């Protein structure tokens, strides 16, 4: 009986520890959900994903790419500038949407189609806004003003999305 009581005590302590950990995880997930459900939070999440992706390719921040670099003397601030060989510059704008969460919640229900439509509308608005930005003129002028040797011969604007679901 004494051995059984000791085992029950051990199990009780383990369950209490698990319960505490679950409570902590729930609080963390609530914080993440609040952050991702706001446009600013979803955008920041996309920026973090972009920077991590660039680093995973072996690129170095401040040498190969720049995050949130204000174009000197200009009004534009792309999420990333990626300097590539052949005097090529990629201007990357991160786009995300709180509708990703809506889509995940609606998966398999009647609301799924509307969630896809809302996500599609948001992504199309982001794409139109990106196309309206005159990054080409601003970046090329800043490239010359910075005294870079040579000329940025190719400049491409890219809309980065944080996951394959946005592309689909």
Coordinates of N, CA, C and O in Angstrom, one line a residue, residues 68-79 93 129-139 141-142 145:
X68 N 14.0 46.4 -43.8 CA 13.4 47.7 -43.5 C 14.3 48.8 -43.7 O 14.5 49.7 -42.9
X69 N 15.0 48.8 -44.8 CA 16.0 49.8 -45.2 C 15.2 51.0 -45.8 O 14.7 50.8 -46.9
X70 N 15.3 52.1 -45.1 CA 14.7 53.3 -45.7 C 15.6 53.7 -46.8 O 16.8 53.9 -46.7
X71 N 15.0 54.0 -48.0 CA 15.8 54.4 -49.1 C 16.1 55.9 -48.8 O 15.2 56.7 -48.7
X72 N 17.4 56.1 -48.7 CA 17.9 57.4 -48.2 C 17.3 58.6 -49.1 O 17.4 58.6 -50.3
X73 N 16.7 59.5 -48.4 CA 16.2 60.7 -49.1 C 14.9 60.4 -49.8 O 14.4 61.2 -50.5
X74 N 14.4 59.2 -49.6 CA 13.2 58.8 -50.4 C 12.1 58.5 -49.4 O 12.3 58.3 -48.2
X75 N 10.9 58.3 -49.8 CA 9.8 58.0 -48.9 C 9.4 56.5 -48.8 O 8.6 56.2 -48.1
X76 N 10.1 55.7 -49.6 CA 9.7 54.3 -49.6 C 10.6 53.5 -48.6 O 11.8 53.8 -48.5
X77 N 10.1 52.5 -48.0 CA 10.8 51.6 -47.2 C 10.4 50.1 -47.4 O 9.5 49.6 -46.8
X78 N 11.0 49.5 -48.3 CA 10.7 48.1 -48.6 C 11.1 47.2 -47.4 O 11.9 47.6 -46.6
X79 N 10.4 46.1 -47.3 CA 10.7 45.1 -46.2 C 12.1 44.6 -46.4 O 12.8 44.3 -45.4
X93 N 8.7 43.0 -50.7 CA 7.6 43.5 -49.8 C 6.9 42.3 -49.3 O 6.4 41.4 -50.0
X129 N -1.3 47.2 -54.7 CA -0.5 48.2 -54.0 C 1.0 48.1 -54.3 O 1.6 49.2 -54.4
X130 N 1.5 46.9 -54.3 CA 2.9 46.7 -54.7 C 3.2 47.2 -56.1 O 4.2 47.9 -56.3
X131 N 2.3 46.9 -57.0 CA 2.5 47.4 -58.4 C 2.5 48.9 -58.5 O 3.2 49.5 -59.4
X132 N 1.7 49.6 -57.6 CA 1.6 51.0 -57.7 C 2.8 51.7 -57.1 O 3.0 52.9 -57.3
X133 N 3.6 51.0 -56.3 CA 4.8 51.6 -55.7 C 5.9 51.8 -56.7 O 6.2 50.8 -57.5
X134 N 6.5 52.9 -56.8 CA 7.5 53.2 -57.8 C 8.9 52.9 -57.2 O 9.8 53.7 -57.1
X135 N 9.1 51.6 -56.8 CA 10.4 51.2 -56.3 C 11.5 51.4 -57.3 O 12.6 51.8 -56.9
X136 N 11.2 51.1 -58.5 CA 12.3 51.1 -59.5 C 13.0 52.5 -59.5 O 14.2 52.6 -59.4
X137 N 12.3 53.5 -59.7 CA 12.9 54.9 -59.8 C 13.6 55.2 -58.5 O 14.7 55.7 -58.5
X138 N 12.9 55.0 -57.3 CA 13.4 55.3 -56.0 C 14.7 54.5 -55.7 O 15.7 55.1 -55.3
X139 N 14.7 53.2 -55.9 CA 15.9 52.4 -55.6 C 17.0 52.7 -56.5 O 18.2 52.8 -56.1
X141 N 17.7 55.5 -58.0 CA 18.2 56.8 -57.7 C 19.1 56.7 -56.4 O 20.1 57.3 -56.3
X142 N 18.6 56.0 -55.4 CA 19.3 55.8 -54.2 C 20.6 55.0 -54.4 O 21.6 55.3 -53.8
X145 N 22.9 57.6 -55.8 CA 23.3 58.5 -54.8 C 24.2 58.0 -53.7 O 25.0 58.7 -53.1

